[in-house]
């Protein structure tokens, strides 16, 4: 599955579904973003059960601000509507694959319990 362009209009709808959504915050002028793009694309073709989204931070400045994106590329992982990972920096392919494995293994009931405990 190719990557999906995420915008302020579709972001919540796409990331709010059950399953895993990876989000790449990027910009066309960002060298590391451009170099990371083929890695992200290859991973999207390998993991057809995962939605791979891209947020162009130039076009979607409100989204970048909402998530306090200060450095790009930033990779965010959302599972079942919950942000479970967010980190700036282009990942090598092995690290991206490792991230996907970790997100797939998460016990989401446990994650929700931890979130609930921290929100009080």
PDB file of N, CA and C in Angstrom, residues 6-96:
ATOM      1  N   UNK A   6      -1.694  12.932   4.641  1.00  0.00           N
ATOM      2  CA  UNK A   6      -2.542  13.299   5.775  1.00  0.00           C
ATOM      3  C   UNK A   6      -2.660  14.814   5.841  1.00  0.00           C
ATOM      4  N   UNK A   7      -3.889  15.279   6.056  1.00  0.00           N
ATOM      5  CA  UNK A   7      -4.170  16.707   6.148  1.00  0.00           C
ATOM      6  C   UNK A   7      -4.978  16.964   7.415  1.00  0.00           C
ATOM      7  N   UNK A   8      -5.185  18.225   7.723  1.00  0.00           N
ATOM      8  CA  UNK A   8      -6.006  18.573   8.881  1.00  0.00           C
ATOM      9  C   UNK A   8      -7.405  17.965   8.724  1.00  0.00           C
ATOM     10  N   UNK A   9      -7.874  17.839   7.488  1.00  0.00           N
ATOM     11  CA  UNK A   9      -9.221  17.318   7.242  1.00  0.00           C
ATOM     12  C   UNK A   9      -9.334  15.816   7.511  1.00  0.00           C
ATOM     13  N   UNK A  10      -8.298  15.038   7.155  1.00  0.00           N
ATOM     14  CA  UNK A  10      -8.443  13.574   7.272  1.00  0.00           C
ATOM     15  C   UNK A  10      -7.605  12.941   8.382  1.00  0.00           C
ATOM     16  N   UNK A  11      -6.772  13.711   9.081  1.00  0.00           N
ATOM     17  CA  UNK A  11      -5.841  13.144  10.056  1.00  0.00           C
ATOM     18  C   UNK A  11      -6.558  12.341  11.145  1.00  0.00           C
ATOM     19  N   UNK A  12      -7.543  12.948  11.802  1.00  0.00           N
ATOM     20  CA  UNK A  12      -8.223  12.260  12.909  1.00  0.00           C
ATOM     21  C   UNK A  12      -8.966  11.019  12.425  1.00  0.00           C
ATOM     22  N   UNK A  13      -9.552  11.121  11.244  1.00  0.00           N
ATOM     23  CA  UNK A  13     -10.284   9.974  10.690  1.00  0.00           C
ATOM     24  C   UNK A  13      -9.337   8.807  10.417  1.00  0.00           C
ATOM     25  N   UNK A  14      -8.197   9.093   9.794  1.00  0.00           N
ATOM     26  CA  UNK A  14      -7.245   8.034   9.440  1.00  0.00           C
ATOM     27  C   UNK A  14      -6.581   7.458  10.688  1.00  0.00           C
ATOM     28  N   UNK A  15      -6.148   8.308  11.613  1.00  0.00           N
ATOM     29  CA  UNK A  15      -5.413   7.817  12.790  1.00  0.00           C
ATOM     30  C   UNK A  15      -6.336   7.323  13.900  1.00  0.00           C
ATOM     31  N   UNK A  16      -7.619   7.593  13.806  1.00  0.00           N
ATOM     32  CA  UNK A  16      -8.550   7.188  14.855  1.00  0.00           C
ATOM     33  C   UNK A  16      -9.074   5.776  14.706  1.00  0.00           C
ATOM     34  N   UNK A  17      -8.778   5.136  13.594  1.00  0.00           N
ATOM     35  CA  UNK A  17      -9.276   3.780  13.342  1.00  0.00           C
ATOM     36  C   UNK A  17      -8.485   2.750  14.130  1.00  0.00           C
ATOM     37  N   UNK A  18      -9.058   1.553  14.246  1.00  0.00           N
ATOM     38  CA  UNK A  18      -8.308   0.440  14.827  1.00  0.00           C
ATOM     39  C   UNK A  18      -7.168   0.073  13.892  1.00  0.00           C
ATOM     40  N   UNK A  19      -6.095  -0.434  14.466  1.00  0.00           N
ATOM     41  CA  UNK A  19      -4.948  -0.820  13.667  1.00  0.00           C
ATOM     42  C   UNK A  19      -3.811   0.167  13.863  1.00  0.00           C
ATOM     43  N   UNK A  20      -2.771  -0.013  13.056  1.00  0.00           N
ATOM     44  CA  UNK A  20      -1.559   0.786  13.191  1.00  0.00           C
ATOM     45  C   UNK A  20      -1.473   1.798  12.050  1.00  0.00           C
ATOM     46  N   UNK A  21      -1.154   3.028  12.437  1.00  0.00           N
ATOM     47  CA  UNK A  21      -0.897   4.080  11.456  1.00  0.00           C
ATOM     48  C   UNK A  21       0.470   4.678  11.795  1.00  0.00           C
ATOM     49  N   UNK A  22       1.369   4.678  10.830  1.00  0.00           N
ATOM     50  CA  UNK A  22       2.641   5.377  10.991  1.00  0.00           C
ATOM     51  C   UNK A  22       2.514   6.716  10.277  1.00  0.00           C
ATOM     52  N   UNK A  23       3.046   7.747  10.897  1.00  0.00           N
ATOM     53  CA  UNK A  23       2.966   9.091  10.328  1.00  0.00           C
ATOM     54  C   UNK A  23       4.382   9.648  10.196  1.00  0.00           C
ATOM     55  N   UNK A  24       4.688  10.117   8.993  1.00  0.00           N
ATOM     56  CA  UNK A  24       5.973  10.748   8.709  1.00  0.00           C
ATOM     57  C   UNK A  24       5.714  12.241   8.519  1.00  0.00           C
ATOM     58  N   UNK A  25       6.193  13.063   9.460  1.00  0.00           N
ATOM     59  CA  UNK A  25       6.120  14.523   9.315  1.00  0.00           C
ATOM     60  C   UNK A  25       7.365  14.939   8.536  1.00  0.00           C
ATOM     61  N   UNK A  26       7.191  15.590   7.387  1.00  0.00           N
ATOM     62  CA  UNK A  26       8.300  15.872   6.497  1.00  0.00           C
ATOM     63  C   UNK A  26       8.083  17.201   5.771  1.00  0.00           C
ATOM     64  N   UNK A  27       9.092  17.615   5.009  1.00  0.00           N
ATOM     65  CA  UNK A  27       8.971  18.768   4.109  1.00  0.00           C
ATOM     66  C   UNK A  27       9.902  18.534   2.918  1.00  0.00           C
ATOM     67  N   UNK A  28       9.525  19.083   1.781  1.00  0.00           N
ATOM     68  CA  UNK A  28      10.293  18.843   0.552  1.00  0.00           C
ATOM     69  C   UNK A  28      11.699  19.438   0.616  1.00  0.00           C
ATOM     70  N   UNK A  29      11.903  20.489   1.416  1.00  0.00           N
ATOM     71  CA  UNK A  29      13.217  21.140   1.516  1.00  0.00           C
ATOM     72  C   UNK A  29      14.151  20.444   2.513  1.00  0.00           C
ATOM     73  N   UNK A  30      13.666  19.452   3.209  1.00  0.00           N
ATOM     74  CA  UNK A  30      14.422  18.783   4.282  1.00  0.00           C
ATOM     75  C   UNK A  30      15.199  17.591   3.704  1.00  0.00           C
ATOM     76  N   UNK A  31      16.530  17.725   3.668  1.00  0.00           N
ATOM     77  CA  UNK A  31      17.379  16.664   3.122  1.00  0.00           C
ATOM     78  C   UNK A  31      17.161  15.300   3.763  1.00  0.00           C
ATOM     79  N   UNK A  32      17.209  15.202   5.111  1.00  0.00           N
ATOM     80  CA  UNK A  32      16.982  13.901   5.752  1.00  0.00           C
ATOM     81  C   UNK A  32      15.591  13.329   5.434  1.00  0.00           C
ATOM     82  N   UNK A  33      14.594  14.201   5.281  1.00  0.00           N
ATOM     83  CA  UNK A  33      13.238  13.738   4.941  1.00  0.00           C
ATOM     84  C   UNK A  33      13.232  13.087   3.562  1.00  0.00           C
ATOM     85  N   UNK A  34      13.889  13.754   2.618  1.00  0.00           N
ATOM     86  CA  UNK A  34      13.944  13.260   1.242  1.00  0.00           C
ATOM     87  C   UNK A  34      14.698  11.928   1.194  1.00  0.00           C
ATOM     88  N   UNK A  35      15.782  11.814   1.963  1.00  0.00           N
ATOM     89  CA  UNK A  35      16.545  10.558   1.989  1.00  0.00           C
ATOM     90  C   UNK A  35      15.774   9.437   2.685  1.00  0.00           C
ATOM     91  N   UNK A  36      14.932   9.781   3.660  1.00  0.00           N
ATOM     92  CA  UNK A  36      14.160   8.773   4.396  1.00  0.00           C
ATOM     93  C   UNK A  36      12.963   8.267   3.585  1.00  0.00           C
ATOM     94  N   UNK A  37      12.463   9.069   2.663  1.00  0.00           N
ATOM     95  CA  UNK A  37      11.236   8.729   1.922  1.00  0.00           C
ATOM     96  C   UNK A  37      11.267   7.349   1.253  1.00  0.00           C
ATOM     97  N   UNK A  38      12.348   6.960   0.555  1.00  0.00           N
ATOM     98  CA  UNK A  38      12.347   5.626  -0.069  1.00  0.00           C
ATOM     99  C   UNK A  38      12.280   4.488   0.954  1.00  0.00           C
ATOM    100  N   UNK A  39      12.912   4.671   2.108  1.00  0.00           N
ATOM    101  CA  UNK A  39      12.861   3.667   3.181  1.00  0.00           C
ATOM    102  C   UNK A  39      11.423   3.504   3.659  1.00  0.00           C
ATOM    103  N   UNK A  40      10.760   4.629   3.884  1.00  0.00           N
ATOM    104  CA  UNK A  40       9.370   4.636   4.355  1.00  0.00           C
ATOM    105  C   UNK A  40       8.460   3.985   3.306  1.00  0.00           C
ATOM    106  N   UNK A  41       8.698   4.309   2.044  1.00  0.00           N
ATOM    107  CA  UNK A  41       7.896   3.756   0.946  1.00  0.00           C
ATOM    108  C   UNK A  41       8.068   2.239   0.865  1.00  0.00           C
ATOM    109  N   UNK A  42       9.324   1.759   0.954  1.00  0.00           N
ATOM    110  CA  UNK A  42       9.571   0.305   0.910  1.00  0.00           C
ATOM    111  C   UNK A  42       8.850  -0.393   2.055  1.00  0.00           C
ATOM    112  N   UNK A  43       8.910   0.209   3.235  1.00  0.00           N
ATOM    113  CA  UNK A  43       8.257  -0.384   4.396  1.00  0.00           C
ATOM    114  C   UNK A  43       6.738  -0.438   4.186  1.00  0.00           C
ATOM    115  N   UNK A  44       6.189   0.591   3.556  1.00  0.00           N
ATOM    116  CA  UNK A  44       4.732   0.618   3.317  1.00  0.00           C
ATOM    117  C   UNK A  44       4.321  -0.493   2.356  1.00  0.00           C
ATOM    118  N   UNK A  45       5.210  -0.846   1.433  1.00  0.00           N
ATOM    119  CA  UNK A  45       4.899  -1.928   0.491  1.00  0.00           C
ATOM    120  C   UNK A  45       5.017  -3.291   1.161  1.00  0.00           C
ATOM    121  N   UNK A  46       5.883  -3.391   2.156  1.00  0.00           N
ATOM    122  CA  UNK A  46       6.101  -4.652   2.880  1.00  0.00           C
ATOM    123  C   UNK A  46       4.987  -4.919   3.898  1.00  0.00           C
ATOM    124  N   UNK A  47       4.472  -3.861   4.527  1.00  0.00           N
ATOM    125  CA  UNK A  47       3.488  -4.000   5.609  1.00  0.00           C
ATOM    126  C   UNK A  47       2.133  -3.459   5.147  1.00  0.00           C
ATOM    127  N   UNK A  48       1.443  -4.261   4.343  1.00  0.00           N
ATOM    128  CA  UNK A  48       0.184  -3.791   3.751  1.00  0.00           C
ATOM    129  C   UNK A  48      -0.951  -3.684   4.774  1.00  0.00           C
ATOM    130  N   UNK A  49      -0.752  -4.257   5.954  1.00  0.00           N
ATOM    131  CA  UNK A  49      -1.775  -4.182   7.014  1.00  0.00           C
ATOM    132  C   UNK A  49      -1.674  -2.888   7.816  1.00  0.00           C
ATOM    133  N   UNK A  50      -0.654  -2.078   7.552  1.00  0.00           N
ATOM    134  CA  UNK A  50      -0.420  -0.834   8.288  1.00  0.00           C
ATOM    135  C   UNK A  50      -0.671   0.339   7.348  1.00  0.00           C
ATOM    136  N   UNK A  51      -1.278   1.397   7.870  1.00  0.00           N
ATOM    137  CA  UNK A  51      -1.445   2.616   7.090  1.00  0.00           C
ATOM    138  C   UNK A  51      -0.211   3.488   7.291  1.00  0.00           C
ATOM    139  N   UNK A  52       0.407   3.892   6.203  1.00  0.00           N
ATOM    140  CA  UNK A  52       1.577   4.771   6.227  1.00  0.00           C
ATOM    141  C   UNK A  52       1.131   6.140   5.733  1.00  0.00           C
ATOM    142  N   UNK A  53       1.144   7.119   6.631  1.00  0.00           N
ATOM    143  CA  UNK A  53       0.720   8.460   6.275  1.00  0.00           C
ATOM    144  C   UNK A  53       1.890   9.418   6.261  1.00  0.00           C
ATOM    145  N   UNK A  54       1.733  10.493   5.492  1.00  0.00           N
ATOM    146  CA  UNK A  54       2.762  11.532   5.431  1.00  0.00           C
ATOM    147  C   UNK A  54       2.092  12.877   5.623  1.00  0.00           C
ATOM    148  N   UNK A  55       2.690  13.693   6.492  1.00  0.00           N
ATOM    149  CA  UNK A  55       2.205  15.055   6.716  1.00  0.00           C
ATOM    150  C   UNK A  55       3.256  16.018   6.191  1.00  0.00           C
ATOM    151  N   UNK A  56       2.901  16.768   5.152  1.00  0.00           N
ATOM    152  CA  UNK A  56       3.777  17.810   4.625  1.00  0.00           C
ATOM    153  C   UNK A  56       3.668  18.996   5.583  1.00  0.00           C
ATOM    154  N   UNK A  57       4.715  19.212   6.366  1.00  0.00           N
ATOM    155  CA  UNK A  57       4.649  20.237   7.420  1.00  0.00           C
ATOM    156  C   UNK A  57       4.549  21.651   6.856  1.00  0.00           C
ATOM    157  N   UNK A  58       4.922  21.839   5.605  1.00  0.00           N
ATOM    158  CA  UNK A  58       4.772  23.167   4.981  1.00  0.00           C
ATOM    159  C   UNK A  58       3.294  23.431   4.682  1.00  0.00           C
ATOM    160  N   UNK A  59       2.636  22.436   4.114  1.00  0.00           N
ATOM    161  CA  UNK A  59       1.227  22.586   3.741  1.00  0.00           C
ATOM    162  C   UNK A  59       0.307  22.456   4.951  1.00  0.00           C
ATOM    163  N   UNK A  60       0.745  21.703   5.950  1.00  0.00           N
ATOM    164  CA  UNK A  60      -0.100  21.400   7.113  1.00  0.00           C
ATOM    165  C   UNK A  60       0.535  21.942   8.392  1.00  0.00           C
ATOM    166  N   UNK A  61       0.783  23.230   8.427  1.00  0.00           N
ATOM    167  CA  UNK A  61       1.456  23.832   9.582  1.00  0.00           C
ATOM    168  C   UNK A  61       0.643  23.699  10.866  1.00  0.00           C
ATOM    169  N   UNK A  62      -0.686  23.714  10.749  1.00  0.00           N
ATOM    170  CA  UNK A  62      -1.531  23.572  11.943  1.00  0.00           C
ATOM    171  C   UNK A  62      -1.365  22.179  12.555  1.00  0.00           C
ATOM    172  N   UNK A  63      -1.263  21.160  11.720  1.00  0.00           N
ATOM    173  CA  UNK A  63      -1.054  19.791  12.231  1.00  0.00           C
ATOM    174  C   UNK A  63       0.314  19.673  12.889  1.00  0.00           C
ATOM    175  N   UNK A  64       1.329  20.233  12.251  1.00  0.00           N
ATOM    176  CA  UNK A  64       2.677  20.186  12.829  1.00  0.00           C
ATOM    177  C   UNK A  64       2.681  20.887  14.188  1.00  0.00           C
ATOM    178  N   UNK A  65       1.972  21.999  14.281  1.00  0.00           N
ATOM    179  CA  UNK A  65       1.907  22.740  15.546  1.00  0.00           C
ATOM    180  C   UNK A  65       1.131  21.959  16.596  1.00  0.00           C
ATOM    181  N   UNK A  66       0.037  21.317  16.185  1.00  0.00           N
ATOM    182  CA  UNK A  66      -0.797  20.546  17.117  1.00  0.00           C
ATOM    183  C   UNK A  66       0.024  19.465  17.824  1.00  0.00           C
ATOM    184  N   UNK A  67       0.940  18.844  17.093  1.00  0.00           N
ATOM    185  CA  UNK A  67       1.755  17.767  17.662  1.00  0.00           C
ATOM    186  C   UNK A  67       3.140  18.250  18.074  1.00  0.00           C
ATOM    187  N   UNK A  68       3.323  19.569  18.104  1.00  0.00           N
ATOM    188  CA  UNK A  68       4.565  20.169  18.577  1.00  0.00           C
ATOM    189  C   UNK A  68       5.778  19.606  17.837  1.00  0.00           C
ATOM    190  N   UNK A  69       5.658  19.500  16.523  1.00  0.00           N
ATOM    191  CA  UNK A  69       6.756  18.999  15.699  1.00  0.00           C
ATOM    192  C   UNK A  69       7.780  20.116  15.543  1.00  0.00           C
ATOM    193  N   UNK A  70       8.961  19.911  16.117  1.00  0.00           N
ATOM    194  CA  UNK A  70      10.011  20.928  16.073  1.00  0.00           C
ATOM    195  C   UNK A  70      11.169  20.524  15.172  1.00  0.00           C
ATOM    196  N   UNK A  71      11.239  19.262  14.833  1.00  0.00           N
ATOM    197  CA  UNK A  71      12.332  18.751  14.024  1.00  0.00           C
ATOM    198  C   UNK A  71      11.755  17.725  13.062  1.00  0.00           C
ATOM    199  N   UNK A  72      12.198  17.776  11.814  1.00  0.00           N
ATOM    200  CA  UNK A  72      11.707  16.792  10.854  1.00  0.00           C
ATOM    201  C   UNK A  72      12.889  16.095  10.198  1.00  0.00           C
ATOM    202  N   UNK A  73      12.717  14.860   9.767  1.00  0.00           N
ATOM    203  CA  UNK A  73      11.464  14.120   9.877  1.00  0.00           C
ATOM    204  C   UNK A  73      11.173  13.706  11.328  1.00  0.00           C
ATOM    205  N   UNK A  74       9.907  13.607  11.646  1.00  0.00           N
ATOM    206  CA  UNK A  74       9.465  13.015  12.902  1.00  0.00           C
ATOM    207  C   UNK A  74       8.554  11.849  12.542  1.00  0.00           C
ATOM    208  N   UNK A  75       8.799  10.714  13.162  1.00  0.00           N
ATOM    209  CA  UNK A  75       7.975   9.527  12.945  1.00  0.00           C
ATOM    210  C   UNK A  75       7.073   9.351  14.156  1.00  0.00           C
ATOM    211  N   UNK A  76       5.784   9.170  13.881  1.00  0.00           N
ATOM    212  CA  UNK A  76       4.811   8.932  14.941  1.00  0.00           C
ATOM    213  C   UNK A  76       4.110   7.607  14.636  1.00  0.00           C
ATOM    214  N   UNK A  77       3.879   6.827  15.683  1.00  0.00           N
ATOM    215  CA  UNK A  77       3.119   5.585  15.534  1.00  0.00           C
ATOM    216  C   UNK A  77       1.835   5.723  16.341  1.00  0.00           C
ATOM    217  N   UNK A  78       0.722   5.399  15.702  1.00  0.00           N
ATOM    218  CA  UNK A  78      -0.585   5.445  16.346  1.00  0.00           C
ATOM    219  C   UNK A  78      -1.180   4.047  16.237  1.00  0.00           C
ATOM    220  N   UNK A  79      -1.637   3.524  17.359  1.00  0.00           N
ATOM    221  CA  UNK A  79      -2.281   2.211  17.319  1.00  0.00           C
ATOM    222  C   UNK A  79      -3.637   2.331  17.989  1.00  0.00           C
ATOM    223  N   UNK A  80      -4.664   1.898  17.286  1.00  0.00           N
ATOM    224  CA  UNK A  80      -6.047   1.949  17.794  1.00  0.00           C
ATOM    225  C   UNK A  80      -6.387   3.344  18.309  1.00  0.00           C
ATOM    226  N   UNK A  81      -5.914   4.371  17.602  1.00  0.00           N
ATOM    227  CA  UNK A  81      -6.246   5.747  17.952  1.00  0.00           C
ATOM    228  C   UNK A  81      -5.391   6.354  19.049  1.00  0.00           C
ATOM    229  N   UNK A  82      -4.392   5.614  19.552  1.00  0.00           N
ATOM    230  CA  UNK A  82      -3.540   6.099  20.641  1.00  0.00           C
ATOM    231  C   UNK A  82      -2.117   6.311  20.105  1.00  0.00           C
ATOM    232  N   UNK A  83      -1.554   7.501  20.328  1.00  0.00           N
ATOM    233  CA  UNK A  83      -0.163   7.749  19.928  1.00  0.00           C
ATOM    234  C   UNK A  83       0.737   6.966  20.882  1.00  0.00           C
ATOM    235  N   UNK A  84       1.487   6.002  20.331  1.00  0.00           N
ATOM    236  CA  UNK A  84       2.331   5.152  21.172  1.00  0.00           C
ATOM    237  C   UNK A  84       3.821   5.434  20.979  1.00  0.00           C
ATOM    238  N   UNK A  85       4.154   6.277  19.991  1.00  0.00           N
ATOM    239  CA  UNK A  85       5.563   6.585  19.727  1.00  0.00           C
ATOM    240  C   UNK A  85       5.628   7.867  18.913  1.00  0.00           C
ATOM    241  N   UNK A  86       6.574   8.716  19.239  1.00  0.00           N
ATOM    242  CA  UNK A  86       6.835   9.893  18.421  1.00  0.00           C
ATOM    243  C   UNK A  86       8.272  10.319  18.680  1.00  0.00           C
ATOM    244  N   UNK A  87       9.053  10.396  17.597  1.00  0.00           N
ATOM    245  CA  UNK A  87      10.465  10.721  17.760  1.00  0.00           C
ATOM    246  C   UNK A  87      10.996  11.373  16.490  1.00  0.00           C
ATOM    247  N   UNK A  88      11.736  12.468  16.655  1.00  0.00           N
ATOM    248  CA  UNK A  88      12.351  13.079  15.469  1.00  0.00           C
ATOM    249  C   UNK A  88      13.549  12.273  14.998  1.00  0.00           C
ATOM    250  N   UNK A  89      13.828  12.408  13.712  1.00  0.00           N
ATOM    251  CA  UNK A  89      15.007  11.769  13.131  1.00  0.00           C
ATOM    252  C   UNK A  89      14.631  10.700  12.131  1.00  0.00           C
ATOM    253  N   UNK A  90      15.379  10.678  11.030  1.00  0.00           N
ATOM    254  CA  UNK A  90      15.168   9.635  10.026  1.00  0.00           C
ATOM    255  C   UNK A  90      15.673   8.316  10.592  1.00  0.00           C
ATOM    256  N   UNK A  91      14.884   7.280  10.455  1.00  0.00           N
ATOM    257  CA  UNK A  91      15.277   5.970  10.975  1.00  0.00           C
ATOM    258  C   UNK A  91      15.895   5.132   9.860  1.00  0.00           C
ATOM    259  N   UNK A  92      16.962   4.411  10.164  1.00  0.00           N
ATOM    260  CA  UNK A  92      17.427   3.426   9.190  1.00  0.00           C
ATOM    261  C   UNK A  92      16.356   2.342   9.049  1.00  0.00           C
ATOM    262  N   UNK A  93      16.391   1.635   7.934  1.00  0.00           N
ATOM    263  CA  UNK A  93      15.352   0.644   7.663  1.00  0.00           C
ATOM    264  C   UNK A  93      15.200  -0.368   8.802  1.00  0.00           C
ATOM    265  N   UNK A  94      16.313  -0.826   9.370  1.00  0.00           N
ATOM    266  CA  UNK A  94      16.253  -1.819  10.448  1.00  0.00           C
ATOM    267  C   UNK A  94      15.536  -1.245  11.675  1.00  0.00           C
ATOM    268  N   UNK A  95      15.771   0.029  11.979  1.00  0.00           N
ATOM    269  CA  UNK A  95      15.118   0.657  13.134  1.00  0.00           C
ATOM    270  C   UNK A  95      13.627   0.851  12.872  1.00  0.00           C
ATOM    271  N   UNK A  96      13.267   1.177  11.637  1.00  0.00           N
ATOM    272  CA  UNK A  96      11.848   1.322  11.289  1.00  0.00           C
ATOM    273  C   UNK A  96      11.143  -0.026  11.419  1.00  0.00           C
TER     274      UNK A  96
END
